[in-house]
Amino acid sequence: MIEKIARIFKNVDDWIIIYEKQKVKQIKFANSKIVINQFWDFEVLTLFLAKGKKTFLSSLTISSEKDANTFARNCLKKVKNVEENKNYFGIAEGKFNYRSPIYDKKVFEYDWNERIEKVLDDLKQKSAGTFWEGKIEREILTSKRINEKDINTFFNFSIRTFGKTSFHSAKYSTFGKNIEIEKIAEEAKHYSNLTDRKMNVKEKKYPILFLPLALSGILSYASLAFSALEVISGNSFLINKIGKEISSKNLTLIDDGTFRKFDDEGRPTKRTILIDNGILKSYLHNTSTSKQTNQKPTGNAGIVYPIPWEIEVKNGEYSFEEMLENIKEGLIVSNTWYTRFTSFVEGSFSSLARDAIFYVKNGKIEGIAKNVRINSNFLDFLKNIEAIEKRKEEVKWWESIIPVKTPAILIKNILVTRP
Amino acid sequence: MNFEKDLAEFVIKISKAEYSEARFEEEESKIFILKNGNFEPSIEEKSKGLGIRIINNGASFVSISNLSKKKIRESVKRALKEAKLSSPILLSEEKANRASYKYVKDFASEKEIKDFLISLDKRISFPWIKSKIFILKNILTKKYFVNSDGSKIYSEIQRFYLEYNIVAKENSKIEQRNFVFGSSGSWKDFLSLKVEKKIEEEARIMKEILKARKNKKGKFDVIFAPELIGIIVHESCGHPLEADRILGREAAQAGESYAKINSIGLRIGSEKVTIVDDPTIKKSFGFYLFDDEGVKARRKFLIKEGVINEFLLNRETALVLKTKSNASARAMNYTREPIVRMSNTFMLPGDYKLEEMVEDIKKGILIKSFTEWNIDDIRWNEKYVGFESYEIENGEIKNFIRRPTIETTTQEIYSKIDACSKDLEFVAGVCGKGEPMQGVPVWMGGPYVRVRELRVK
């Protein structure tokens, strides 16, 4: 089908055709029961056309091949009449080497329903969450003679369980075998029953040990500031900061696109170091933003908007216990939600701690805190990193826009406020 | 649309489940992005498909884009199988409805929309404005709903949605405003919101806000303008009174609620507080006449004179609570299951004039718009940061103040309300809930509202 469409576009300067087949299953559970099984089966066509600086992007869910061809012809008519986009500087071009697709061949062959029911029965406490399993097949054909195919799979288990307090655990992986739902659920149950001693937290600055899930929401929102288009548009807290020290020296932050072969222009994805031992090294680029800024493309197209694929924090040197021992008076925050920026250009934000918030005194968990709001500026947040755990987890839950691979991180001087 | 109506009805015909429903939807979106005076690529999205929900002991939902009969048969078979793997649920009995309605009126030409954006951009070209981003979406949704109870409902709704982001800078100070406007019906209806005047005014006063000093901390009487009261009622009344949250179905996602199933009749605010949710308002962004379970929409009184009066219900939660649905089931589109949602949520006006409410304040703050906000997952502990904000002294509105911050609880706000103005204004939003995420269009609003003795940071 996409070759036929390519013939329709023969007189267009630049074009990209992406054909995607998505099959996704979700098992949703609440009150310790499976409440719904859901399944999605889609074919989506994305077309990008450029005539000079006139650019047109469109997408269609495909109900039939005839529909797709008619749609492509209409797009061809439309590109002639759109406004010029001064920020357009072409699409990926060149001889690229691609990795083989990395995916789980056994996707949809596992019996997750039965396992989940058993896990929920065994937990014997109220639990809710979701299990996701998906396969995405993608083919790209462009006017620059790129023609590649890719297959991705993903598995995601997310469980919130209610013991003495609530605790949320989530794991994400390309491979089903890495999602040990029994172990994840048991871990969540364990931490949900550590203590029920209520502690009063004062409105002041604390060192906070953030668990991976707590960082996933904050880091995934903040990662949009690395998109070069946000920087060029004047809507990022990272404007004019390339080469500058923007975080604690012990932080190395990476965007890892290697779970997929190519971006939406067909350029191979890669691991891009965004922050290298505290120094901002790169934004996330498509072809147009890289040419505008004279920086190297990073394989992060989004044809219009360069996007992060998966944010990764490089492992640190500390064990969890060592980091805990370091806290004289502070908190362990296990999850956060509702991160909102007062200004994305300043980086000022607040986020609510959710689920278990452990109060720590002299390196020991003494009780549970409630109603904790974290207030910071993202750049201060990064500068105040004290210690990073030596092992990391790949997590994603409802609040995270993209998957995040991160260790637990100890950050000092976080202002905690309460109503 | 006849062909597709047949396909939705085909689902009901071949499904042997206790209950089946099918939504055929076709949605066309045109998206125009103007960034700092430059048009980004024109974007068009066309999405067409079927959403099939089946209850066969338990519930399942299958959504497909390929509309061949073979694929539909396969999908119904799959839905029947998947439903058996879920825990049993039942739905309340509701009247079968047959209806057809359109809320489209006139269309806007692309030229009109682009000219509108260019004029917006020019209107706010002040020296202190350093970044201007406008995203305007024109969405036309055609939907045919059919279920095994005999409901058959066709609807066509057009919506317009403008999101904008403005950054002002002077010296080292930065202010940023990111907000939305939205309406349904026609382009003229959208233009009647006069968003260009509002955005120009905001951009103009950003210069003053940049220069404004931070407010004094302490206890103040606070007047919240309709924009603020809109977000307050949406977050701390609408969401917590969604029955699916109260019953725990969203516990791992959007969270639970301070309200419990026996909270009907519980006083949570002063007698001045009456909050409703009403999808039937013409022009509103959250407009619909039948919900996505085929139930006829009506106004719901969520809080009546300070007392929790009614939850937002779909057919599943209505049955659990031994009542009838109040038509609050919405799905973002055919790719999503219908869940309990708000539509247009607002506080009813009172009988004060704004000036009368100000006159009676010795030491206070007027907050007209906001930047950052958030709320915990039981909808109790909430924060609002003022954008356009003024101090009030001895009954007079005085200087701009910068970023007054209210961190409070739902009960504190509602119980300290002692006056509501006669005004009623709305703002738009895309409300997020559900997994996978469902963003549905809503309005939220109310009058100017006076809250006594709030701690301001």
PDB file of N, CA, C and O in Angstrom, chain B residues 26-79:
ATOM      1  N   GLU B  26     -16.446   8.997  13.522  1.00  0.00           N
ATOM      2  CA  GLU B  26     -15.549   9.555  12.512  1.00  0.00           C
ATOM      3  C   GLU B  26     -15.175  10.943  13.011  1.00  0.00           C
ATOM      4  O   GLU B  26     -16.063  11.755  13.288  1.00  0.00           O
ATOM      5  N   GLU B  27     -13.897  11.173  13.190  1.00  0.00           N
ATOM      6  CA  GLU B  27     -13.471  12.472  13.730  1.00  0.00           C
ATOM      7  C   GLU B  27     -12.440  13.093  12.797  1.00  0.00           C
ATOM      8  O   GLU B  27     -11.471  12.447  12.412  1.00  0.00           O
ATOM      9  N   GLU B  28     -12.683  14.347  12.443  1.00  0.00           N
ATOM     10  CA  GLU B  28     -11.717  15.073  11.611  1.00  0.00           C
ATOM     11  C   GLU B  28     -11.212  16.268  12.380  1.00  0.00           C
ATOM     12  O   GLU B  28     -12.003  17.074  12.877  1.00  0.00           O
ATOM     13  N   SER B  29      -9.905  16.375  12.509  1.00  0.00           N
ATOM     14  CA  SER B  29      -9.311  17.506  13.232  1.00  0.00           C
ATOM     15  C   SER B  29      -8.387  18.270  12.307  1.00  0.00           C
ATOM     16  O   SER B  29      -7.587  17.666  11.576  1.00  0.00           O
ATOM     17  N   LYS B  30      -8.533  19.581  12.325  1.00  0.00           N
ATOM     18  CA  LYS B  30      -7.566  20.441  11.642  1.00  0.00           C
ATOM     19  C   LYS B  30      -6.829  21.213  12.717  1.00  0.00           C
ATOM     20  O   LYS B  30      -7.470  21.805  13.598  1.00  0.00           O
ATOM     21  N   ILE B  31      -5.530  21.201  12.653  1.00  0.00           N
ATOM     22  CA  ILE B  31      -4.739  21.831  13.712  1.00  0.00           C
ATOM     23  C   ILE B  31      -3.831  22.892  13.086  1.00  0.00           C
ATOM     24  O   ILE B  31      -3.089  22.601  12.137  1.00  0.00           O
ATOM     25  N   PHE B  32      -3.926  24.091  13.607  1.00  0.00           N
ATOM     26  CA  PHE B  32      -3.127  25.201  13.102  1.00  0.00           C
ATOM     27  C   PHE B  32      -2.195  25.666  14.225  1.00  0.00           C
ATOM     28  O   PHE B  32      -2.663  25.957  15.328  1.00  0.00           O
ATOM     29  N   ILE B  33      -0.906  25.718  13.943  1.00  0.00           N
ATOM     30  CA  ILE B  33       0.053  26.121  14.976  1.00  0.00           C
ATOM     31  C   ILE B  33       0.797  27.359  14.503  1.00  0.00           C
ATOM     32  O   ILE B  33       1.451  27.335  13.456  1.00  0.00           O
ATOM     33  N   LEU B  34       0.683  28.418  15.257  1.00  0.00           N
ATOM     34  CA  LEU B  34       1.427  29.647  14.936  1.00  0.00           C
ATOM     35  C   LEU B  34       2.396  29.915  16.087  1.00  0.00           C
ATOM     36  O   LEU B  34       1.976  30.184  17.215  1.00  0.00           O
ATOM     37  N   LYS B  35       3.692  29.807  15.775  1.00  0.00           N
ATOM     38  CA  LYS B  35       4.706  30.002  16.820  1.00  0.00           C
ATOM     39  C   LYS B  35       5.510  31.230  16.489  1.00  0.00           C
ATOM     40  O   LYS B  35       6.180  31.264  15.447  1.00  0.00           O
ATOM     41  N   ASN B  36       5.453  32.213  17.337  1.00  0.00           N
ATOM     42  CA  ASN B  36       6.211  33.451  17.136  1.00  0.00           C
ATOM     43  C   ASN B  36       6.054  33.983  15.710  1.00  0.00           C
ATOM     44  O   ASN B  36       7.028  34.331  15.048  1.00  0.00           O
ATOM     45  N   GLY B  37       4.812  33.980  15.228  1.00  0.00           N
ATOM     46  CA  GLY B  37       4.507  34.541  13.910  1.00  0.00           C
ATOM     47  C   GLY B  37       4.729  33.599  12.745  1.00  0.00           C
ATOM     48  O   GLY B  37       4.469  33.959  11.602  1.00  0.00           O
ATOM     49  N   ASN B  38       5.206  32.384  13.016  1.00  0.00           N
ATOM     50  CA  ASN B  38       5.490  31.436  11.937  1.00  0.00           C
ATOM     51  C   ASN B  38       4.544  30.241  12.024  1.00  0.00           C
ATOM     52  O   ASN B  38       4.408  29.640  13.095  1.00  0.00           O
ATOM     53  N   PHE B  39       3.907  29.909  10.887  1.00  0.00           N
ATOM     54  CA  PHE B  39       3.052  28.723  10.878  1.00  0.00           C
ATOM     55  C   PHE B  39       3.902  27.466  10.822  1.00  0.00           C
ATOM     56  O   PHE B  39       4.753  27.315   9.943  1.00  0.00           O
ATOM     57  N   GLU B  40       3.691  26.561  11.776  1.00  0.00           N
ATOM     58  CA  GLU B  40       4.278  25.224  11.726  1.00  0.00           C
ATOM     59  C   GLU B  40       3.478  24.452  10.675  1.00  0.00           C
ATOM     60  O   GLU B  40       2.485  24.966  10.157  1.00  0.00           O
ATOM     61  N   PRO B  41       3.857  23.202  10.361  1.00  0.00           N
ATOM     62  CA  PRO B  41       3.089  22.485   9.340  1.00  0.00           C
ATOM     63  C   PRO B  41       1.598  22.468   9.675  1.00  0.00           C
ATOM     64  O   PRO B  41       1.228  22.326  10.838  1.00  0.00           O
ATOM     65  N   SER B  42       0.772  22.629   8.650  1.00  0.00           N
ATOM     66  CA  SER B  42      -0.656  22.397   8.846  1.00  0.00           C
ATOM     67  C   SER B  42      -0.835  20.919   9.152  1.00  0.00           C
ATOM     68  O   SER B  42      -0.168  20.076   8.544  1.00  0.00           O
ATOM     69  N   ILE B  43      -1.709  20.632  10.086  1.00  0.00           N
ATOM     70  CA  ILE B  43      -1.900  19.231  10.480  1.00  0.00           C
ATOM     71  C   ILE B  43      -3.374  18.862  10.323  1.00  0.00           C
ATOM     72  O   ILE B  43      -4.253  19.629  10.719  1.00  0.00           O
ATOM     73  N   GLU B  44      -3.622  17.703   9.738  1.00  0.00           N
ATOM     74  CA  GLU B  44      -4.989  17.171   9.687  1.00  0.00           C
ATOM     75  C   GLU B  44      -4.980  15.731  10.148  1.00  0.00           C
ATOM     76  O   GLU B  44      -4.104  14.952   9.754  1.00  0.00           O
ATOM     77  N   GLU B  45      -5.940  15.405  11.001  1.00  0.00           N
ATOM     78  CA  GLU B  45      -6.037  14.028  11.478  1.00  0.00           C
ATOM     79  C   GLU B  45      -7.430  13.517  11.171  1.00  0.00           C
ATOM     80  O   GLU B  45      -8.412  14.221  11.403  1.00  0.00           O
ATOM     81  N   LYS B  46      -7.496  12.319  10.649  1.00  0.00           N
ATOM     82  CA  LYS B  46      -8.792  11.725  10.338  1.00  0.00           C
ATOM     83  C   LYS B  46      -8.824  10.351  10.989  1.00  0.00           C
ATOM     84  O   LYS B  46      -7.934   9.526  10.745  1.00  0.00           O
ATOM     85  N   SER B  47      -9.811  10.152  11.822  1.00  0.00           N
ATOM     86  CA  SER B  47      -9.852   8.912  12.567  1.00  0.00           C
ATOM     87  C   SER B  47     -11.266   8.327  12.471  1.00  0.00           C
ATOM     88  O   SER B  47     -12.246   9.030  12.674  1.00  0.00           O
ATOM     89  N   LYS B  48     -11.330   7.052  12.147  1.00  0.00           N
ATOM     90  CA  LYS B  48     -12.634   6.428  11.933  1.00  0.00           C
ATOM     91  C   LYS B  48     -12.564   5.008  12.463  1.00  0.00           C
ATOM     92  O   LYS B  48     -11.583   4.304  12.205  1.00  0.00           O
ATOM     93  N   GLY B  49     -13.551   4.586  13.206  1.00  0.00           N
ATOM     94  CA  GLY B  49     -13.508   3.219  13.693  1.00  0.00           C
ATOM     95  C   GLY B  49     -14.668   2.870  14.590  1.00  0.00           C
ATOM     96  O   GLY B  49     -15.603   3.659  14.775  1.00  0.00           O
ATOM     97  N   LEU B  50     -14.578   1.663  15.140  1.00  0.00           N
ATOM     98  CA  LEU B  50     -15.644   1.140  15.999  1.00  0.00           C
ATOM     99  C   LEU B  50     -15.110   0.872  17.399  1.00  0.00           C
ATOM    100  O   LEU B  50     -14.023   0.319  17.558  1.00  0.00           O
ATOM    101  N   GLY B  51     -15.896   1.244  18.401  1.00  0.00           N
ATOM    102  CA  GLY B  51     -15.627   0.864  19.780  1.00  0.00           C
ATOM    103  C   GLY B  51     -16.737  -0.087  20.211  1.00  0.00           C
ATOM    104  O   GLY B  51     -17.910   0.255  20.110  1.00  0.00           O
ATOM    105  N   ILE B  52     -16.341  -1.279  20.635  1.00  0.00           N
ATOM    106  CA  ILE B  52     -17.334  -2.316  20.977  1.00  0.00           C
ATOM    107  C   ILE B  52     -17.194  -2.647  22.454  1.00  0.00           C
ATOM    108  O   ILE B  52     -16.109  -3.034  22.903  1.00  0.00           O
ATOM    109  N   ARG B  53     -18.260  -2.458  23.227  1.00  0.00           N
ATOM    110  CA  ARG B  53     -18.208  -2.843  24.644  1.00  0.00           C
ATOM    111  C   ARG B  53     -19.236  -3.943  24.869  1.00  0.00           C
ATOM    112  O   ARG B  53     -20.384  -3.831  24.440  1.00  0.00           O
ATOM    113  N   ILE B  54     -18.780  -4.961  25.550  1.00  0.00           N
ATOM    114  CA  ILE B  54     -19.649  -6.117  25.774  1.00  0.00           C
ATOM    115  C   ILE B  54     -19.645  -6.496  27.239  1.00  0.00           C
ATOM    116  O   ILE B  54     -18.608  -6.425  27.904  1.00  0.00           O
ATOM    117  N   ILE B  55     -20.843  -6.849  27.745  1.00  0.00           N
ATOM    118  CA  ILE B  55     -20.899  -7.411  29.091  1.00  0.00           C
ATOM    119  C   ILE B  55     -21.436  -8.824  28.960  1.00  0.00           C
ATOM    120  O   ILE B  55     -22.554  -9.044  28.467  1.00  0.00           O
ATOM    121  N   ASN B  56     -20.587  -9.743  29.305  1.00  0.00           N
ATOM    122  CA  ASN B  56     -20.926 -11.149  29.182  1.00  0.00           C
ATOM    123  C   ASN B  56     -20.379 -11.804  30.449  1.00  0.00           C
ATOM    124  O   ASN B  56     -19.265 -12.266  30.484  1.00  0.00           O
ATOM    125  N   ASN B  57     -21.101 -11.640  31.515  1.00  0.00           N
ATOM    126  CA  ASN B  57     -20.616 -11.893  32.878  1.00  0.00           C
ATOM    127  C   ASN B  57     -19.771 -10.692  33.288  1.00  0.00           C
ATOM    128  O   ASN B  57     -20.212  -9.841  34.031  1.00  0.00           O
ATOM    129  N   GLY B  58     -18.559 -10.559  32.750  1.00  0.00           N
ATOM    130  CA  GLY B  58     -17.716  -9.385  32.984  1.00  0.00           C
ATOM    131  C   GLY B  58     -17.718  -8.471  31.775  1.00  0.00           C
ATOM    132  O   GLY B  58     -18.480  -8.690  30.822  1.00  0.00           O
ATOM    133  N   ALA B  59     -16.827  -7.466  31.810  1.00  0.00           N
ATOM    134  CA  ALA B  59     -16.838  -6.455  30.749  1.00  0.00           C
ATOM    135  C   ALA B  59     -15.592  -6.537  29.881  1.00  0.00           C
ATOM    136  O   ALA B  59     -14.504  -6.890  30.353  1.00  0.00           O
ATOM    137  N   SER B  60     -15.770  -6.210  28.607  1.00  0.00           N
ATOM    138  CA  SER B  60     -14.622  -6.077  27.705  1.00  0.00           C
ATOM    139  C   SER B  60     -14.865  -4.905  26.772  1.00  0.00           C
ATOM    140  O   SER B  60     -16.006  -4.480  26.579  1.00  0.00           O
ATOM    141  N   PHE B  61     -13.773  -4.403  26.217  1.00  0.00           N
ATOM    142  CA  PHE B  61     -13.873  -3.321  25.239  1.00  0.00           C
ATOM    143  C   PHE B  61     -12.854  -3.596  24.141  1.00  0.00           C
ATOM    144  O   PHE B  61     -11.686  -3.872  24.428  1.00  0.00           O
ATOM    145  N   VAL B  62     -13.323  -3.575  22.906  1.00  0.00           N
ATOM    146  CA  VAL B  62     -12.428  -3.790  21.765  1.00  0.00           C
ATOM    147  C   VAL B  62     -12.630  -2.644  20.784  1.00  0.00           C
ATOM    148  O   VAL B  62     -13.761  -2.262  20.495  1.00  0.00           O
ATOM    149  N   SER B  63     -11.527  -2.090  20.300  1.00  0.00           N
ATOM    150  CA  SER B  63     -11.622  -0.972  19.370  1.00  0.00           C
ATOM    151  C   SER B  63     -10.816  -1.287  18.110  1.00  0.00           C
ATOM    152  O   SER B  63      -9.679  -1.753  18.196  1.00  0.00           O
ATOM    153  N   ILE B  64     -11.426  -1.036  16.939  1.00  0.00           N
ATOM    154  CA  ILE B  64     -10.775  -1.395  15.671  1.00  0.00           C
ATOM    155  C   ILE B  64     -10.885  -0.259  14.644  1.00  0.00           C
ATOM    156  O   ILE B  64     -11.841   0.517  14.674  1.00  0.00           O
ATOM    157  N   SER B  65      -9.906  -0.228  13.757  1.00  0.00           N
ATOM    158  CA  SER B  65      -9.987   0.748  12.661  1.00  0.00           C
ATOM    159  C   SER B  65     -10.370   0.067  11.348  1.00  0.00           C
ATOM    160  O   SER B  65     -10.960   0.686  10.476  1.00  0.00           O
ATOM    161  N   ASN B  66     -10.003  -1.198  11.196  1.00  0.00           N
ATOM    162  CA  ASN B  66     -10.368  -1.929   9.981  1.00  0.00           C
ATOM    163  C   ASN B  66     -11.848  -2.298  10.076  1.00  0.00           C
ATOM    164  O   ASN B  66     -12.273  -2.979  11.012  1.00  0.00           O
ATOM    165  N   LEU B  67     -12.647  -1.847   9.111  1.00  0.00           N
ATOM    166  CA  LEU B  67     -14.099  -1.984   9.246  1.00  0.00           C
ATOM    167  C   LEU B  67     -14.679  -3.059   8.329  1.00  0.00           C
ATOM    168  O   LEU B  67     -15.854  -3.004   7.958  1.00  0.00           O
ATOM    169  N   SER B  68     -13.861  -4.049   7.987  1.00  0.00           N
ATOM    170  CA  SER B  68     -14.419  -5.154   7.197  1.00  0.00           C
ATOM    171  C   SER B  68     -15.291  -6.013   8.109  1.00  0.00           C
ATOM    172  O   SER B  68     -15.060  -6.091   9.318  1.00  0.00           O
ATOM    173  N   LYS B  69     -16.289  -6.670   7.512  1.00  0.00           N
ATOM    174  CA  LYS B  69     -17.184  -7.502   8.335  1.00  0.00           C
ATOM    175  C   LYS B  69     -16.415  -8.650   8.994  1.00  0.00           C
ATOM    176  O   LYS B  69     -16.715  -9.049  10.117  1.00  0.00           O
ATOM    177  N   LYS B  70     -15.404  -9.124   8.282  1.00  0.00           N
ATOM    178  CA  LYS B  70     -14.583 -10.216   8.830  1.00  0.00           C
ATOM    179  C   LYS B  70     -13.914  -9.747  10.130  1.00  0.00           C
ATOM    180  O   LYS B  70     -13.922 -10.428  11.151  1.00  0.00           O
ATOM    181  N   LYS B  71     -13.351  -8.538  10.063  1.00  0.00           N
ATOM    182  CA  LYS B  71     -12.657  -7.998  11.233  1.00  0.00           C
ATOM    183  C   LYS B  71     -13.651  -7.762  12.385  1.00  0.00           C
ATOM    184  O   LYS B  71     -13.332  -7.992  13.554  1.00  0.00           O
ATOM    185  N   ILE B  72     -14.835  -7.283  12.018  1.00  0.00           N
ATOM    186  CA  ILE B  72     -15.833  -7.012  13.069  1.00  0.00           C
ATOM    187  C   ILE B  72     -16.249  -8.333  13.745  1.00  0.00           C
ATOM    188  O   ILE B  72     -16.336  -8.405  14.966  1.00  0.00           O
ATOM    189  N   ARG B  73     -16.475  -9.366  12.923  1.00  0.00           N
ATOM    190  CA  ARG B  73     -16.833 -10.682  13.502  1.00  0.00           C
ATOM    191  C   ARG B  73     -15.741 -11.155  14.465  1.00  0.00           C
ATOM    192  O   ARG B  73     -16.013 -11.572  15.581  1.00  0.00           O
ATOM    193  N   GLU B  74     -14.494 -11.065  14.015  1.00  0.00           N
ATOM    194  CA  GLU B  74     -13.347 -11.479  14.848  1.00  0.00           C
ATOM    195  C   GLU B  74     -13.332 -10.685  16.158  1.00  0.00           C
ATOM    196  O   GLU B  74     -13.063 -11.226  17.227  1.00  0.00           O
ATOM    197  N   SER B  75     -13.611  -9.391  16.040  1.00  0.00           N
ATOM    198  CA  SER B  75     -13.505  -8.510  17.206  1.00  0.00           C
ATOM    199  C   SER B  75     -14.622  -8.780  18.213  1.00  0.00           C
ATOM    200  O   SER B  75     -14.393  -8.740  19.423  1.00  0.00           O
ATOM    201  N   VAL B  76     -15.811  -9.063  17.707  1.00  0.00           N
ATOM    202  CA  VAL B  76     -16.923  -9.389  18.612  1.00  0.00           C
ATOM    203  C   VAL B  76     -16.611 -10.706  19.330  1.00  0.00           C
ATOM    204  O   VAL B  76     -16.819 -10.834  20.544  1.00  0.00           O
ATOM    205  N   LYS B  77     -16.066 -11.658  18.579  1.00  0.00           N
ATOM    206  CA  LYS B  77     -15.691 -12.944  19.169  1.00  0.00           C
ATOM    207  C   LYS B  77     -14.653 -12.728  20.275  1.00  0.00           C
ATOM    208  O   LYS B  77     -14.750 -13.291  21.358  1.00  0.00           O
ATOM    209  N   ARG B  78     -13.693 -11.883  19.966  1.00  0.00           N
ATOM    210  CA  ARG B  78     -12.641 -11.586  20.949  1.00  0.00           C
ATOM    211  C   ARG B  78     -13.246 -10.916  22.186  1.00  0.00           C
ATOM    212  O   ARG B  78     -12.920 -11.255  23.325  1.00  0.00           O
ATOM    213  N   ALA B  79     -14.157  -9.941  21.945  1.00  0.00           N
ATOM    214  CA  ALA B  79     -14.776  -9.214  23.059  1.00  0.00           C
ATOM    215  C   ALA B  79     -15.565 -10.178  23.953  1.00  0.00           C
ATOM    216  O   ALA B  79     -15.528 -10.070  25.184  1.00  0.00           O
TER     217      ALA B  79
END
